[in-house]
Amino acid sequence: GESVGLHLPTLSVQEGDNSIINCAYSNSASDYFIWYKQESGKGPQFIIDIRSNMDKRQGQRVTVLLNKTVKHLSLQIAATQPGDSAVYFCAEKAPWDTGNQFYFGTGTSLTVIP
Amino acid sequence: NAGVMQNPRHLVRRRGQEARLRCSPMKGHSHVYWYRQLPEEGLKFMVYLQKENIIDESGMPKERFSAEFPKEGPSILRIQQVVRGDSAAYFCASSRRQGPRNTNNEQFFGPGTRLTVL
């Protein structure tokens, strides 16, 4: 079946540096993507989303890039802070009419070194 | 303005017992989703419900698992005769009323219930 996966399971960055977290998806029909942040012991928290008719979207300190040609998604975090340490998931929306389900990748654990 | 609430936060059961996990969606949300997360893995979709209706249960095991979202009260995920492999974190998410296919409703997640089967 189709799946969402991440290239790097762990990432360590120095505080103040920029972080890039990558995600590969295999369902070319997926039309909506979300990045979630999950801190230890908590539920996922929405960070930023992007639709398939866009290739870039910016938020506060975060940017999501979508490359549909190679089915690749990335999350860029500017000036990474210790509070950014968490597991980051990309999720794709199943392009079916009946639901609003999202399919999650395995996740990348980001550690920010002070 | 409370978010999605789940209880209990931690649940310990012995093999063969039943586990009941509760989820109260955000105010104004009528769509509920259940996900399971194994240690160091991503979330796996289980079931999508609206009030009194199961819309999609394609991710839910055919046996021992059931879900409901009654007209009144929280959504319940029920696991009968639990086995050790059921040990996981179970997350509930809710969203507003489903719009047309091309609109997207953000899902807000609860803190999860961590089930441990001894």
Coordinates of C-alpha atoms in Angstrom, one line a residue:
Chain A
G1 CA 0.0 0.0 0.0
E2 CA 0.9 3.6 -0.2
S3 CA 3.0 5.0 2.7
V4 CA 4.6 8.0 4.1
G5 CA 8.2 7.8 5.3
L6 CA 11.0 9.9 6.5
H7 CA 14.6 9.9 5.4
L8 CA 16.3 10.6 8.7
P9 CA 15.1 9.1 12.0
T10 CA 17.2 11.4 14.2
L11 CA 18.6 14.9 13.8
S12 CA 20.8 16.9 16.2
V13 CA 21.4 20.6 15.6
Q14 CA 23.0 23.4 17.5
E15 CA 20.8 26.0 19.0
G16 CA 20.4 28.9 16.6
D17 CA 21.1 26.8 13.5
N18 CA 18.5 26.0 10.9
S19 CA 17.0 22.5 10.9
I20 CA 15.7 20.6 7.8
I21 CA 13.5 17.6 8.3
N22 CA 12.6 15.6 5.2
C23 CA 9.7 13.4 4.3
A24 CA 9.0 11.1 1.3
Y25 CA 5.5 10.2 0.3
S26 CA 4.5 7.6 -2.3
N27 CA 0.9 8.4 -3.0
S28 CA 1.1 10.9 -5.9
A29 CA -2.7 11.6 -5.5
S30 CA -2.3 12.9 -2.0
D31 CA -3.5 16.5 -2.0
Y32 CA -2.8 17.8 1.4
F33 CA 0.1 17.5 3.9
I34 CA 0.6 18.5 7.5
W35 CA 3.7 18.7 9.7
Y36 CA 3.1 17.8 13.3
K37 CA 5.3 18.2 16.3
Q38 CA 5.0 15.7 19.2
E39 CA 6.7 16.4 22.4
S40 CA 7.4 13.6 24.9
G41 CA 4.2 12.4 26.5
K42 CA 2.0 14.6 24.5
G43 CA -0.3 14.4 21.5
P44 CA 0.8 15.7 18.1
Q45 CA 0.5 19.4 17.6
F46 CA -0.1 21.1 14.2
I47 CA 2.8 23.1 12.9
I48 CA 2.1 24.0 9.3
D49 CA 0.2 22.6 6.3
I50 CA 0.4 22.8 2.5
R51 CA -1.8 21.8 -0.3
S52 CA -0.7 20.1 -3.4
N53 CA -1.3 23.2 -5.6
M54 CA 1.5 25.0 -3.7
D55 CA 5.2 24.3 -3.5
K56 CA 6.1 26.5 -0.5
R57 CA 4.4 27.9 2.6
Q58 CA 5.9 29.9 5.4
G59 CA 4.9 30.2 9.0
Q60 CA 6.5 31.7 12.0
R61 CA 10.1 30.3 11.9
V62 CA 8.9 27.4 9.8
T63 CA 8.7 26.8 6.1
V64 CA 7.3 23.7 4.3
L65 CA 8.5 22.9 0.8
L66 CA 6.7 20.4 -1.4
N67 CA 8.3 18.9 -4.5
K68 CA 5.6 16.9 -6.3
T69 CA 7.9 15.7 -9.0
V70 CA 9.9 13.6 -6.6
K71 CA 7.2 13.3 -4.0
H72 CA 9.2 15.0 -1.3
L73 CA 8.2 17.2 1.6
S74 CA 10.5 19.1 3.9
L75 CA 10.2 21.2 7.1
Q76 CA 12.6 24.0 7.7
I77 CA 12.9 25.5 11.1
A78 CA 14.9 28.7 11.4
A79 CA 17.0 29.6 14.4
T80 CA 16.2 26.3 16.1
Q81 CA 15.5 26.6 19.8
P82 CA 15.7 24.1 22.7
G83 CA 11.9 24.1 22.7
D84 CA 11.9 22.7 19.2
S85 CA 13.2 19.4 20.5
A86 CA 10.5 16.9 19.6
V87 CA 9.5 14.2 17.1
Y88 CA 8.3 15.7 13.9
F89 CA 5.8 13.8 11.7
C90 CA 4.6 14.5 8.2
A91 CA 1.2 13.4 7.4
E92 CA -0.6 13.1 4.1
K93 CA -4.3 13.2 3.4
A94 CA -5.9 10.2 1.9
P95 CA -7.5 11.6 -1.3
W96 CA -10.9 9.9 -0.8
D97 CA -14.2 11.5 -0.3
T98 CA -15.5 9.7 2.8
G99 CA -13.1 10.9 5.3
N100 CA -10.5 13.2 6.6
Q101 CA -7.9 10.7 7.6
F102 CA -4.3 11.4 7.6
Y103 CA -1.5 8.9 7.2
F104 CA 1.6 9.5 9.2
G105 CA 5.2 8.8 8.7
T106 CA 7.5 7.2 11.3
G107 CA 8.8 10.5 12.5
T108 CA 12.1 12.3 13.0
S109 CA 13.5 13.0 16.4
L110 CA 15.0 16.5 16.6
T111 CA 17.4 17.3 19.4
V112 CA 18.6 20.8 19.9
I113 CA 21.9 21.2 21.6
P114 CA 22.2 24.3 23.7
Chain B
N1 CA -11.9 26.6 25.8
A2 CA -10.8 23.0 26.5
G3 CA -9.1 21.0 23.9
V4 CA -9.5 17.4 23.1
M5 CA -9.7 15.4 26.3
Q6 CA -8.8 11.8 26.7
N7 CA -9.1 9.6 29.8
P8 CA -7.6 7.8 31.4
R9 CA -4.1 9.1 30.5
H10 CA -2.6 5.7 31.6
L11 CA -4.3 2.4 31.7
V12 CA -2.9 -0.9 32.8
R13 CA -4.7 -4.1 32.0
R14 CA -3.9 -7.8 32.3
R15 CA -4.2 -10.1 29.3
G16 CA -7.7 -11.0 28.6
Q17 CA -9.3 -7.9 30.2
E18 CA -11.1 -5.2 28.5
A19 CA -9.8 -1.7 27.9
R20 CA -12.1 1.3 27.4
L21 CA -10.6 4.6 26.2
R22 CA -12.6 7.8 26.2
C23 CA -12.3 10.9 24.1
S24 CA -14.2 14.1 24.4
P25 CA -13.8 16.2 21.2
M26 CA -13.3 20.0 21.2
K27 CA -16.4 22.0 21.6
G28 CA -18.1 22.4 18.2
H29 CA -16.3 19.4 16.7
S30 CA -18.4 16.5 15.5
H31 CA -15.7 14.4 13.9
V32 CA -13.5 12.1 15.9
Y33 CA -10.5 10.0 14.8
W34 CA -8.6 7.4 16.6
Y35 CA -5.0 6.6 16.0
R36 CA -2.6 4.1 17.6
Q37 CA 1.1 4.8 18.1
L38 CA 3.6 2.1 18.9
P39 CA 6.8 3.0 20.6
E40 CA 9.1 5.0 18.2
E41 CA 6.6 4.7 15.4
G42 CA 4.2 7.0 13.7
L43 CA 0.5 7.2 14.2
K44 CA -1.6 4.7 12.5
F45 CA -5.2 5.6 11.6
M46 CA -7.7 3.3 13.1
V47 CA -11.2 4.7 12.8
Y48 CA -13.1 7.8 11.9
L49 CA -16.5 8.6 13.4
Q50 CA -19.2 11.2 13.4
K51 CA -22.0 11.3 15.9
E52 CA -23.7 7.9 16.0
N53 CA -21.9 6.8 12.8
I54 CA -18.8 5.0 11.9
I55 CA -17.5 6.6 8.7
D56 CA -14.3 4.6 8.1
E57 CA -13.0 1.8 10.2
S58 CA -10.5 0.5 7.7
G59 CA -7.6 0.9 10.0
M60 CA -9.1 -1.0 12.9
P61 CA -8.4 -4.7 13.6
K62 CA -11.5 -6.8 12.7
E63 CA -11.6 -8.6 16.0
R64 CA -11.7 -7.3 19.6
F65 CA -11.7 -3.6 18.6
S66 CA -14.7 -1.5 18.4
A67 CA -15.5 2.2 18.5
E68 CA -18.5 4.4 19.0
F69 CA -19.4 8.0 19.2
P70 CA -22.9 8.3 20.7
K71 CA -25.2 11.2 20.4
E72 CA -24.4 12.2 24.0
G73 CA -21.1 11.6 25.7
P74 CA -17.6 10.9 24.6
S75 CA -16.3 8.6 21.9
I76 CA -15.2 5.2 23.2
L77 CA -12.6 2.9 21.8
R78 CA -13.0 -0.5 23.3
I79 CA -10.5 -3.3 23.2
Q80 CA -11.7 -6.7 24.3
Q81 CA -9.5 -9.5 25.6
V82 CA -6.4 -7.4 25.4
V83 CA -3.1 -8.9 24.4
R84 CA 0.4 -7.6 25.0
G85 CA 0.6 -6.4 21.4
D86 CA -2.2 -3.9 22.2
S87 CA 0.2 -1.9 24.4
A88 CA 0.5 1.4 22.7
A89 CA -0.5 5.0 22.9
Y90 CA -3.9 5.7 21.6
F91 CA -4.6 9.2 20.4
C92 CA -7.9 10.8 19.6
A93 CA -8.3 13.8 17.3
S94 CA -11.3 15.9 16.5
S95 CA -12.2 18.3 13.7
R96 CA -15.0 20.5 12.7
R97 CA -17.8 19.4 10.4
Q98 CA -16.5 17.9 7.3
G99 CA -16.6 20.4 4.4
P100 CA -16.4 19.8 0.7
R101 CA -13.7 17.5 -0.5
N102 CA -11.3 20.2 -1.3
T103 CA -11.4 21.9 2.0
N104 CA -9.4 20.6 4.9
N105 CA -10.2 20.6 8.5
E106 CA -7.3 20.6 10.9
Q107 CA -7.4 17.7 13.4
F108 CA -6.7 18.6 17.0
F109 CA -5.1 15.9 19.0
G110 CA -5.7 14.9 22.6
P111 CA -2.9 13.9 25.0
G112 CA -3.4 10.2 24.4
T113 CA -4.0 7.2 26.5
R114 CA -1.1 5.0 27.2
L115 CA -2.2 1.4 27.4
T116 CA 0.0 -1.2 29.0
V117 CA -1.0 -4.8 28.9
L118 CA 0.8 -7.0 31.4

